[in-house]
Amino acid sequence: MATELKFCGMRREADILAANACLPDYIGFVFAAGARRAVTPETARELRAKADPRILAVGVFADQSPAYIADAAAKVPLDVIQLHGSESETVVEEIRRRTGKPVWRAFQVTAPAVLTTAAETGADGILLDSGKGSGKTFAWEWLRYFSRPYMLAGGLDIENVGEAIRTLSPRGVDVSSALETDGQKDPEKMRAFAEAVRRADSETER
């Protein structure tokens, strides 16, 4: 099974056109208040309309109200809701009910104990990250006995994503900062990252 690929932090039409050329499984729009890559639902709607229809749109939120998330999900429209805040399991369920979309929870893996909480969440999917856009990896050896499927994020780049896929076999990989040059998405880096993921898949029995 191929590793799913998510390009996050789409902000410009050029980002979308470059993603279309690479055909990742997902593109991410950040709505978390104060985030450097944040866009409005209106901007995301315009960009979403230019994306290849085979690419699913993920909305990234952090401690925003279920009502706001549901409104944004309908407006864009979004295919997946990704939560990066301190949302409770009750809130996860409410967002799923309001949107009718799969809900992913992101966990900042600062210690092995975080993985216990991640394994028990009722979210439809989980994302294991080193931080909120920190660009650094966490201790991957902590994942040795983690059996639930997950998206891996945090510090992934062209040089190490192949190793991550070969050694960890994540459900997918999520990348943003490694795709950028001077704070903007770089089409060549996007292409090279996608190629690195697919090359690792071709070399790995999954």
mmCIF file of C-alpha atoms in Angstrom:
data_model
loop_
_atom_site.group_PDB
_atom_site.id
_atom_site.type_symbol
_atom_site.label_atom_id
_atom_site.label_comp_id
_atom_site.label_asym_id
_atom_site.label_seq_id
_atom_site.Cartn_x
_atom_site.Cartn_y
_atom_site.Cartn_z
ATOM 1 C CA MET A 1 0.000 0.000 0.000
ATOM 2 C CA ALA A 2 1.404 3.372 -1.014
ATOM 3 C CA THR A 3 2.318 5.921 1.627
ATOM 4 C CA GLU A 4 -0.226 8.727 1.655
ATOM 5 C CA LEU A 5 1.240 12.163 0.980
ATOM 6 C CA LYS A 6 -0.021 15.459 2.371
ATOM 7 C CA PHE A 7 1.326 18.864 1.378
ATOM 8 C CA CYS A 8 0.271 21.360 4.027
ATOM 9 C CA GLY A 9 0.154 25.161 4.215
ATOM 10 C CA MET A 10 -1.298 25.980 0.792
ATOM 11 C CA ARG A 11 -1.667 29.738 0.450
ATOM 12 C CA ARG A 12 -1.272 30.764 -3.201
ATOM 13 C CA GLU A 13 -2.514 29.683 -6.603
ATOM 14 C CA ALA A 14 1.092 28.801 -7.466
ATOM 15 C CA ASP A 15 1.125 26.362 -4.526
ATOM 16 C CA ILE A 16 -1.956 24.616 -5.876
ATOM 17 C CA LEU A 17 -0.620 24.363 -9.416
ATOM 18 C CA ALA A 18 2.637 22.885 -8.121
ATOM 19 C CA ALA A 19 0.687 20.404 -5.995
ATOM 20 C CA ASN A 20 -1.440 19.412 -8.981
ATOM 21 C CA ALA A 21 1.747 18.504 -10.842
ATOM 22 C CA CYS A 22 2.807 16.199 -7.968
ATOM 23 C CA LEU A 23 -0.665 14.810 -7.205
ATOM 24 C CA PRO A 24 -0.385 14.275 -3.426
ATOM 25 C CA ASP A 25 -3.290 12.546 -1.700
ATOM 26 C CA TYR A 26 -4.062 15.637 0.377
ATOM 27 C CA ILE A 27 -3.432 19.363 0.474
ATOM 28 C CA GLY A 28 -3.777 21.215 3.753
ATOM 29 C CA PHE A 29 -5.211 24.648 4.459
ATOM 30 C CA VAL A 30 -4.316 26.147 7.826
ATOM 31 C CA PHE A 31 -7.070 28.059 9.626
ATOM 32 C CA ALA A 32 -5.478 28.098 13.089
ATOM 33 C CA ALA A 33 -5.521 31.662 14.383
ATOM 34 C CA GLY A 34 -2.130 33.362 14.313
ATOM 35 C CA ALA A 35 -0.377 30.667 12.276
ATOM 36 C CA ARG A 36 2.080 31.974 9.690
ATOM 37 C CA ARG A 37 0.494 29.944 6.910
ATOM 38 C CA ALA A 38 -3.103 30.678 7.900
ATOM 39 C CA VAL A 39 -5.685 31.505 5.238
ATOM 40 C CA THR A 40 -9.335 32.491 5.427
ATOM 41 C CA PRO A 41 -12.084 30.075 4.393
ATOM 42 C CA GLU A 42 -12.799 32.392 1.461
ATOM 43 C CA THR A 43 -9.215 32.164 0.202
ATOM 44 C CA ALA A 44 -9.162 28.414 0.747
ATOM 45 C CA ARG A 45 -12.367 28.100 -1.272
ATOM 46 C CA GLU A 46 -10.789 29.906 -4.219
ATOM 47 C CA LEU A 47 -7.670 27.765 -4.021
ATOM 48 C CA ARG A 48 -9.598 24.527 -3.527
ATOM 49 C CA ALA A 49 -11.470 25.187 -6.768
ATOM 50 C CA LYS A 50 -8.155 25.162 -8.666
ATOM 51 C CA ALA A 51 -6.943 21.866 -7.180
ATOM 52 C CA ASP A 52 -7.051 18.594 -9.066
ATOM 53 C CA PRO A 53 -10.312 16.909 -7.980
ATOM 54 C CA ARG A 54 -8.376 13.759 -7.092
ATOM 55 C CA ILE A 55 -6.658 15.639 -4.247
ATOM 56 C CA LEU A 56 -8.540 15.801 -0.935
ATOM 57 C CA ALA A 57 -8.611 19.038 1.064
ATOM 58 C CA VAL A 58 -7.729 19.003 4.768
ATOM 59 C CA GLY A 59 -8.535 21.898 7.068
ATOM 60 C CA VAL A 60 -6.147 22.448 9.976
ATOM 61 C CA PHE A 61 -7.687 24.019 13.089
ATOM 62 C CA ALA A 62 -6.603 24.612 16.685
ATOM 63 C CA ASP A 63 -9.065 25.172 19.535
ATOM 64 C CA GLN A 64 -11.639 26.833 17.302
ATOM 65 C CA SER A 65 -15.357 26.389 17.847
ATOM 66 C CA PRO A 66 -17.186 23.477 16.246
ATOM 67 C CA ALA A 67 -19.527 26.036 14.656
ATOM 68 C CA TYR A 68 -16.627 27.870 12.990
ATOM 69 C CA ILE A 69 -15.082 24.596 11.821
ATOM 70 C CA ALA A 70 -18.374 23.359 10.383
ATOM 71 C CA ASP A 71 -18.891 26.650 8.556
ATOM 72 C CA ALA A 72 -15.389 26.537 7.071
ATOM 73 C CA ALA A 73 -15.767 22.880 6.114
ATOM 74 C CA ALA A 74 -18.921 23.659 4.160
ATOM 75 C CA LYS A 75 -17.583 26.848 2.600
ATOM 76 C CA VAL A 76 -14.306 25.489 1.178
ATOM 77 C CA PRO A 77 -15.442 22.572 1.025
ATOM 78 C CA LEU A 78 -13.170 20.340 3.103
ATOM 79 C CA ASP A 79 -12.833 16.558 2.984
ATOM 80 C CA VAL A 80 -11.034 16.080 6.318
ATOM 81 C CA ILE A 81 -10.833 18.065 9.566
ATOM 82 C CA GLN A 82 -7.451 18.075 11.349
ATOM 83 C CA LEU A 83 -7.277 19.306 14.951
ATOM 84 C CA HIS A 84 -4.016 20.652 16.382
ATOM 85 C CA GLY A 85 -5.227 22.098 19.662
ATOM 86 C CA SER A 86 -6.284 20.688 23.012
ATOM 87 C CA GLU A 87 -9.702 19.553 21.805
ATOM 88 C CA SER A 88 -11.468 16.992 23.988
ATOM 89 C CA GLU A 89 -12.914 13.726 22.755
ATOM 90 C CA THR A 90 -16.371 15.276 23.165
ATOM 91 C CA VAL A 91 -15.394 18.121 20.851
ATOM 92 C CA VAL A 92 -13.969 15.663 18.323
ATOM 93 C CA GLU A 93 -17.320 13.878 18.229
ATOM 94 C CA GLU A 94 -19.258 17.145 17.933
ATOM 95 C CA ILE A 95 -17.110 18.293 15.010
ATOM 96 C CA ARG A 96 -17.587 14.963 13.268
ATOM 97 C CA ARG A 97 -21.340 15.215 13.782
ATOM 98 C CA ARG A 98 -21.566 18.825 12.586
ATOM 99 C CA THR A 99 -19.364 18.368 9.504
ATOM 100 C CA GLY A 100 -20.023 14.767 8.525
ATOM 101 C CA LYS A 101 -16.303 14.545 7.748
ATOM 102 C CA PRO A 102 -13.477 12.394 9.136
ATOM 103 C CA VAL A 103 -11.672 14.081 12.023
ATOM 104 C CA TRP A 104 -7.936 13.653 12.586
ATOM 105 C CA ARG A 105 -6.231 14.598 15.844
ATOM 106 C CA ALA A 106 -2.630 15.744 15.916
ATOM 107 C CA PHE A 107 -0.420 14.871 18.884
ATOM 108 C CA GLN A 108 2.843 16.566 19.782
ATOM 109 C CA VAL A 109 5.022 13.598 20.676
ATOM 110 C CA THR A 110 7.197 15.017 23.446
ATOM 111 C CA ALA A 111 7.360 11.742 25.419
ATOM 112 C CA PRO A 112 6.376 8.086 24.920
ATOM 113 C CA ALA A 113 3.324 8.590 27.160
ATOM 114 C CA VAL A 114 1.769 10.822 24.501
ATOM 115 C CA LEU A 115 1.455 7.769 22.273
ATOM 116 C CA THR A 116 -0.790 6.066 24.814
ATOM 117 C CA THR A 117 -3.234 8.958 24.593
ATOM 118 C CA ALA A 118 -2.973 8.980 20.804
ATOM 119 C CA ALA A 119 -3.766 5.281 20.596
ATOM 120 C CA GLU A 120 -6.943 5.751 22.630
ATOM 121 C CA THR A 121 -8.475 8.702 20.795
ATOM 122 C CA GLY A 122 -11.812 8.250 19.095
ATOM 123 C CA ALA A 123 -10.698 10.397 16.165
ATOM 124 C CA ASP A 124 -10.859 8.825 12.719
ATOM 125 C CA GLY A 125 -7.149 9.359 12.166
ATOM 126 C CA ILE A 126 -4.091 10.544 14.046
ATOM 127 C CA LEU A 127 -1.100 12.650 13.136
ATOM 128 C CA LEU A 128 2.086 12.330 15.176
ATOM 129 C CA ASP A 129 4.148 15.501 15.125
ATOM 130 C CA SER A 130 7.149 16.957 16.898
ATOM 131 C CA GLY A 131 5.468 20.319 17.295
ATOM 132 C CA LYS A 132 3.324 22.886 15.551
ATOM 133 C CA GLY A 133 5.450 23.529 12.507
ATOM 134 C CA SER A 134 8.718 23.164 14.392
ATOM 135 C CA GLY A 135 10.519 21.585 11.446
ATOM 136 C CA LYS A 136 12.182 19.090 13.800
ATOM 137 C CA THR A 137 11.755 15.345 14.214
ATOM 138 C CA PHE A 138 10.879 13.569 17.436
ATOM 139 C CA ALA A 139 12.378 10.284 18.673
ATOM 140 C CA TRP A 140 11.091 7.862 16.057
ATOM 141 C CA GLU A 141 12.251 4.887 18.122
ATOM 142 C CA TRP A 142 9.275 5.561 20.421
ATOM 143 C CA LEU A 143 7.045 4.325 17.576
ATOM 144 C CA ARG A 144 8.545 0.845 17.553
ATOM 145 C CA TYR A 145 5.535 -0.742 19.266
ATOM 146 C CA PHE A 146 2.864 1.727 18.160
ATOM 147 C CA SER A 147 0.351 -0.294 16.166
ATOM 148 C CA ARG A 148 -2.332 2.213 15.172
ATOM 149 C CA PRO A 149 -2.057 3.691 11.638
ATOM 150 C CA TYR A 150 -0.809 7.287 11.671
ATOM 151 C CA MET A 151 0.377 10.198 9.596
ATOM 152 C CA LEU A 152 3.949 11.191 10.430
ATOM 153 C CA ALA A 153 4.923 14.866 10.567
ATOM 154 C CA GLY A 154 7.627 17.080 11.993
ATOM 155 C CA GLY A 155 11.041 17.588 10.489
ATOM 156 C CA LEU A 156 10.500 15.455 7.415
ATOM 157 C CA ASP A 157 12.538 16.434 4.381
ATOM 158 C CA ILE A 158 13.827 15.010 1.127
ATOM 159 C CA GLU A 159 16.804 13.414 2.893
ATOM 160 C CA ASN A 160 15.009 11.594 5.714
ATOM 161 C CA VAL A 161 11.509 10.792 4.437
ATOM 162 C CA GLY A 162 12.724 7.636 2.716
ATOM 163 C CA GLU A 163 14.237 6.373 5.965
ATOM 164 C CA ALA A 164 10.996 7.151 7.800
ATOM 165 C CA ILE A 165 8.956 5.137 5.322
ATOM 166 C CA ARG A 166 11.343 2.195 5.260
ATOM 167 C CA THR A 167 11.740 1.942 9.035
ATOM 168 C CA LEU A 168 8.333 3.047 10.349
ATOM 169 C CA SER A 169 5.831 2.270 7.561
ATOM 170 C CA PRO A 170 3.503 5.157 8.488
ATOM 171 C CA ARG A 171 0.110 5.404 6.879
ATOM 172 C CA GLY A 172 1.243 8.716 5.436
ATOM 173 C CA VAL A 173 3.600 11.661 5.692
ATOM 174 C CA ASP A 174 2.690 15.318 6.191
ATOM 175 C CA VAL A 175 5.103 18.068 5.163
ATOM 176 C CA SER A 176 5.117 21.844 4.915
ATOM 177 C CA SER A 177 8.302 23.744 5.821
ATOM 178 C CA ALA A 178 10.594 21.389 3.881
ATOM 179 C CA LEU A 179 8.704 22.352 0.725
ATOM 180 C CA GLU A 180 9.554 26.036 1.083
ATOM 181 C CA THR A 181 12.255 28.457 0.014
ATOM 182 C CA ASP A 182 12.238 31.866 1.705
ATOM 183 C CA GLY A 183 8.870 31.103 3.274
ATOM 184 C CA GLN A 184 7.092 30.196 0.040
ATOM 185 C CA LYS A 185 6.289 26.796 -1.448
ATOM 186 C CA ASP A 186 8.968 25.757 -3.940
ATOM 187 C CA PRO A 187 7.690 23.642 -6.866
ATOM 188 C CA GLU A 188 11.017 21.863 -7.251
ATOM 189 C CA LYS A 189 11.134 20.891 -3.574
ATOM 190 C CA MET A 190 7.551 19.678 -3.796
ATOM 191 C CA ARG A 191 8.400 17.512 -6.796
ATOM 192 C CA ALA A 192 11.548 16.135 -5.170
ATOM 193 C CA PHE A 193 9.727 15.287 -1.931
ATOM 194 C CA ALA A 194 6.952 13.460 -3.772
ATOM 195 C CA GLU A 195 9.551 11.528 -5.752
ATOM 196 C CA ALA A 196 11.403 10.593 -2.554
ATOM 197 C CA VAL A 197 8.210 9.207 -1.025
ATOM 198 C CA ARG A 198 7.333 7.168 -4.099
ATOM 199 C CA ARG A 199 10.870 5.916 -4.502
ATOM 200 C CA ALA A 200 10.879 4.688 -0.896
ATOM 201 C CA ASP A 201 7.555 2.957 -1.487
ATOM 202 C CA SER A 202 8.953 1.170 -4.513
ATOM 203 C CA GLU A 203 11.883 -0.075 -2.440
ATOM 204 C CA THR A 204 9.797 -1.213 0.519
ATOM 205 C CA GLU A 205 7.489 -4.160 0.956
ATOM 206 C CA ARG A 206 4.370 -2.868 2.713
#
